[in-house]
Amino acid sequence: MTTPAASAAEGLPEMAPRLRELRRRRGLTLEAAARRAGLSPAHLSRLETGLRQPSLPMLLALARIYGTTVAELLGEQPPEREPVIRGRHREPVPAGAWDYHQAGSPGRAMQALRVFVPHGVQGDLVRVHPGEEWLHVVAGRLRLSLGDAVHELAPGDSAHFDSITPHRIAADSPEGAELLFVHTLLQAPELHPLPDRQGK
């Protein structure tokens, strides 16, 4: 039996033409959009043709660049301006290794998500963009890097910071971490690849 989450994963290639349409609507070339997202043009091209699945951090970056939300990128259409989002009706949506539940409505100045982060780092990108982010750890332990400072967060801990500060999060417990995450939808981010530790 196919679960809704599995259906969402299978439906990710359907997002590919939407990514291309949104990029063109913003008047961005493939090279310009890839540079702003910290990707190679070839990688973004594979996303736009459905040959590669984006991670959640990548979806968040593309959503900011294109002035939209992750929900719109995935083609989700929750009721406009509906003030209550029932958790029992929302299946988790996989994005790369992360899982998330949409916890807010579209068309708002903030985007709210409930996110599961598996153990390990989110990738080799430090995110930098205008706006604010707030997160609250529900389960597991989280490692939050803000500039040169590293903070260990346990269940019940929260963080609220200006996202112009270079930041990165990772689950610090073997079972992963679950968090509530809210960020403002402002301008596009600047993403900076970290040096490859293996020299590749």
Short mmCIF file of N, CA, C and O in Angstrom, two decimals, residues 29-81:
data_model
loop_
_atom_site.label_atom_id
_atom_site.label_comp_id
_atom_site.label_asym_id
_atom_site.label_seq_id
_atom_site.Cartn_x
_atom_site.Cartn_y
_atom_site.Cartn_z
N THR A 29 18.52 33.53 -15.18
CA THR A 29 19.09 32.46 -15.99
C THR A 29 19.40 31.27 -15.07
O THR A 29 19.46 31.41 -13.84
N LEU A 30 19.64 30.13 -15.69
CA LEU A 30 20.02 28.95 -14.91
C LEU A 30 21.29 29.23 -14.12
O LEU A 30 21.40 28.88 -12.94
N GLU A 31 22.25 29.90 -14.76
CA GLU A 31 23.52 30.18 -14.10
C GLU A 31 23.34 31.14 -12.92
O GLU A 31 23.94 30.95 -11.86
N ALA A 32 22.52 32.18 -13.10
CA ALA A 32 22.32 33.17 -12.04
C ALA A 32 21.60 32.55 -10.84
O ALA A 32 21.98 32.76 -9.69
N ALA A 33 20.56 31.76 -11.11
CA ALA A 33 19.83 31.12 -10.01
C ALA A 33 20.71 30.13 -9.28
O ALA A 33 20.69 30.04 -8.05
N ALA A 34 21.50 29.36 -10.03
CA ALA A 34 22.39 28.37 -9.41
C ALA A 34 23.42 29.06 -8.52
O ALA A 34 23.71 28.60 -7.42
N ARG A 35 23.96 30.19 -9.00
CA ARG A 35 24.96 30.91 -8.21
C ARG A 35 24.37 31.41 -6.91
O ARG A 35 24.98 31.30 -5.84
N ARG A 36 23.14 31.95 -6.94
CA ARG A 36 22.49 32.46 -5.73
C ARG A 36 22.14 31.33 -4.77
O ARG A 36 22.07 31.53 -3.56
N ALA A 37 21.91 30.15 -5.28
CA ALA A 37 21.57 29.01 -4.42
C ALA A 37 22.80 28.23 -3.97
O ALA A 37 22.68 27.28 -3.20
N GLY A 38 23.98 28.62 -4.45
CA GLY A 38 25.19 27.89 -4.07
C GLY A 38 25.29 26.54 -4.74
O GLY A 38 25.92 25.63 -4.22
N LEU A 39 24.67 26.42 -5.92
CA LEU A 39 24.69 25.16 -6.67
C LEU A 39 25.43 25.35 -7.98
O LEU A 39 25.65 26.47 -8.42
N SER A 40 25.77 24.26 -8.61
CA SER A 40 26.30 24.35 -9.96
C SER A 40 25.12 24.41 -10.93
O SER A 40 24.03 23.89 -10.63
N PRO A 41 25.28 25.05 -12.08
CA PRO A 41 24.20 25.05 -13.07
C PRO A 41 23.74 23.65 -13.44
O PRO A 41 22.56 23.41 -13.66
N ALA A 42 24.70 22.71 -13.50
CA ALA A 42 24.33 21.33 -13.84
C ALA A 42 23.42 20.72 -12.78
O ALA A 42 22.46 20.00 -13.09
N HIS A 43 23.72 21.01 -11.50
CA HIS A 43 22.89 20.47 -10.41
C HIS A 43 21.49 21.05 -10.49
O HIS A 43 20.49 20.31 -10.38
N LEU A 44 21.38 22.36 -10.67
CA LEU A 44 20.06 22.97 -10.77
C LEU A 44 19.31 22.46 -11.99
O LEU A 44 18.10 22.24 -11.94
N SER A 45 20.02 22.24 -13.08
CA SER A 45 19.39 21.70 -14.28
C SER A 45 18.81 20.32 -14.01
O SER A 45 17.70 19.99 -14.47
N ARG A 46 19.53 19.50 -13.23
CA ARG A 46 19.01 18.17 -12.90
C ARG A 46 17.77 18.27 -12.02
O ARG A 46 16.85 17.46 -12.15
N LEU A 47 17.73 19.28 -11.13
CA LEU A 47 16.53 19.49 -10.32
C LEU A 47 15.35 19.87 -11.20
O LEU A 47 14.22 19.42 -11.00
N GLU A 48 15.61 20.69 -12.21
CA GLU A 48 14.54 21.19 -13.08
C GLU A 48 14.07 20.15 -14.08
O GLU A 48 13.02 20.32 -14.70
N THR A 49 14.83 19.09 -14.25
CA THR A 49 14.41 18.02 -15.15
C THR A 49 13.98 16.77 -14.39
O THR A 49 13.67 15.74 -15.01
N GLY A 50 13.97 16.86 -13.04
CA GLY A 50 13.49 15.75 -12.23
C GLY A 50 14.48 14.63 -12.06
O GLY A 50 14.12 13.54 -11.59
N LEU A 51 15.75 14.88 -12.41
CA LEU A 51 16.77 13.83 -12.28
C LEU A 51 17.43 13.83 -10.91
O LEU A 51 18.19 12.92 -10.60
N ARG A 52 17.12 14.86 -10.11
CA ARG A 52 17.72 14.96 -8.77
C ARG A 52 16.65 15.46 -7.81
O ARG A 52 15.84 16.31 -8.17
N GLN A 53 16.64 14.94 -6.58
CA GLN A 53 15.69 15.39 -5.57
C GLN A 53 16.37 16.39 -4.65
O GLN A 53 17.48 16.14 -4.16
N PRO A 54 15.75 17.54 -4.39
CA PRO A 54 16.36 18.54 -3.52
C PRO A 54 16.18 18.18 -2.05
O PRO A 54 15.21 17.52 -1.67
N SER A 55 17.12 18.63 -1.23
CA SER A 55 16.98 18.50 0.22
C SER A 55 16.10 19.64 0.72
O SER A 55 15.82 20.60 -0.01
N LEU A 56 15.66 19.55 1.97
CA LEU A 56 14.83 20.62 2.53
C LEU A 56 15.59 21.95 2.59
O LEU A 56 15.03 22.98 2.21
N PRO A 57 16.86 22.00 3.05
CA PRO A 57 17.57 23.29 3.02
C PRO A 57 17.63 23.87 1.61
O PRO A 57 17.53 25.08 1.42
N MET A 58 17.77 23.00 0.61
CA MET A 58 17.82 23.48 -0.76
C MET A 58 16.47 24.03 -1.19
O MET A 58 16.38 25.07 -1.87
N LEU A 59 15.37 23.36 -0.78
CA LEU A 59 14.04 23.85 -1.10
C LEU A 59 13.79 25.20 -0.44
O LEU A 59 13.20 26.10 -1.05
N LEU A 60 14.23 25.35 0.81
CA LEU A 60 14.06 26.63 1.49
C LEU A 60 14.82 27.73 0.76
O LEU A 60 14.32 28.85 0.60
N ALA A 61 16.02 27.41 0.29
CA ALA A 61 16.82 28.41 -0.44
C ALA A 61 16.14 28.79 -1.74
O ALA A 61 16.01 29.98 -2.07
N LEU A 62 15.68 27.80 -2.50
CA LEU A 62 15.03 28.09 -3.77
C LEU A 62 13.73 28.85 -3.57
O LEU A 62 13.38 29.74 -4.35
N ALA A 63 13.00 28.52 -2.50
CA ALA A 63 11.75 29.22 -2.21
C ALA A 63 12.02 30.70 -1.97
O ALA A 63 11.29 31.57 -2.46
N ARG A 64 13.09 31.02 -1.24
CA ARG A 64 13.42 32.42 -0.99
C ARG A 64 13.85 33.12 -2.27
O ARG A 64 13.46 34.25 -2.54
N ILE A 65 14.66 32.44 -3.07
CA ILE A 65 15.14 33.04 -4.32
C ILE A 65 13.96 33.36 -5.24
O ILE A 65 13.93 34.42 -5.88
N TYR A 66 12.98 32.46 -5.29
CA TYR A 66 11.86 32.63 -6.21
C TYR A 66 10.67 33.36 -5.57
O TYR A 66 9.63 33.53 -6.20
N GLY A 67 10.83 33.79 -4.30
CA GLY A 67 9.78 34.55 -3.65
C GLY A 67 8.52 33.76 -3.40
O GLY A 67 7.41 34.26 -3.55
N THR A 68 8.68 32.49 -3.00
CA THR A 68 7.53 31.64 -2.76
C THR A 68 7.76 30.79 -1.52
O THR A 68 8.62 31.10 -0.71
N THR A 69 6.99 29.72 -1.34
CA THR A 69 7.12 28.84 -0.19
C THR A 69 7.45 27.43 -0.64
O THR A 69 7.26 27.07 -1.81
N VAL A 70 7.93 26.62 0.31
CA VAL A 70 8.18 25.21 0.02
C VAL A 70 6.90 24.52 -0.42
O VAL A 70 6.89 23.69 -1.33
N ALA A 71 5.78 24.89 0.22
CA ALA A 71 4.50 24.28 -0.13
C ALA A 71 4.16 24.51 -1.60
O ALA A 71 3.70 23.60 -2.29
N GLU A 72 4.41 25.72 -2.10
CA GLU A 72 4.11 26.00 -3.51
C GLU A 72 5.06 25.24 -4.42
O GLU A 72 4.65 24.73 -5.47
N LEU A 73 6.33 25.15 -4.02
CA LEU A 73 7.29 24.40 -4.83
C LEU A 73 6.83 22.95 -5.00
O LEU A 73 6.99 22.35 -6.07
N LEU A 74 6.26 22.37 -3.93
CA LEU A 74 5.82 20.98 -3.97
C LEU A 74 4.41 20.82 -4.51
O LEU A 74 3.90 19.71 -4.61
N GLY A 75 3.76 21.95 -4.84
CA GLY A 75 2.43 21.87 -5.42
C GLY A 75 1.33 21.63 -4.41
O GLY A 75 0.21 21.27 -4.77
N GLU A 76 1.64 21.84 -3.10
CA GLU A 76 0.62 21.68 -2.08
C GLU A 76 -0.33 22.87 -2.11
O GLU A 76 0.09 24.00 -2.29
N GLN A 77 -1.60 22.61 -1.92
CA GLN A 77 -2.60 23.67 -1.96
C GLN A 77 -3.50 23.62 -0.73
O GLN A 77 -4.68 23.29 -0.82
N PRO A 78 -2.97 23.92 0.47
CA PRO A 78 -3.83 24.00 1.64
C PRO A 78 -4.79 25.17 1.49
O PRO A 78 -4.52 26.10 0.73
N PRO A 79 -5.92 25.16 2.20
CA PRO A 79 -6.89 26.24 2.07
C PRO A 79 -6.26 27.60 2.35
O PRO A 79 -5.57 27.78 3.34
N GLU A 80 -6.47 28.54 1.44
CA GLU A 80 -5.91 29.88 1.60
C GLU A 80 -6.48 30.54 2.84
O GLU A 80 -7.68 30.53 3.08
N ARG A 81 -5.60 31.11 3.65
CA ARG A 81 -5.97 31.85 4.85
C ARG A 81 -6.67 30.99 5.89
O ARG A 81 -7.32 31.51 6.78
#
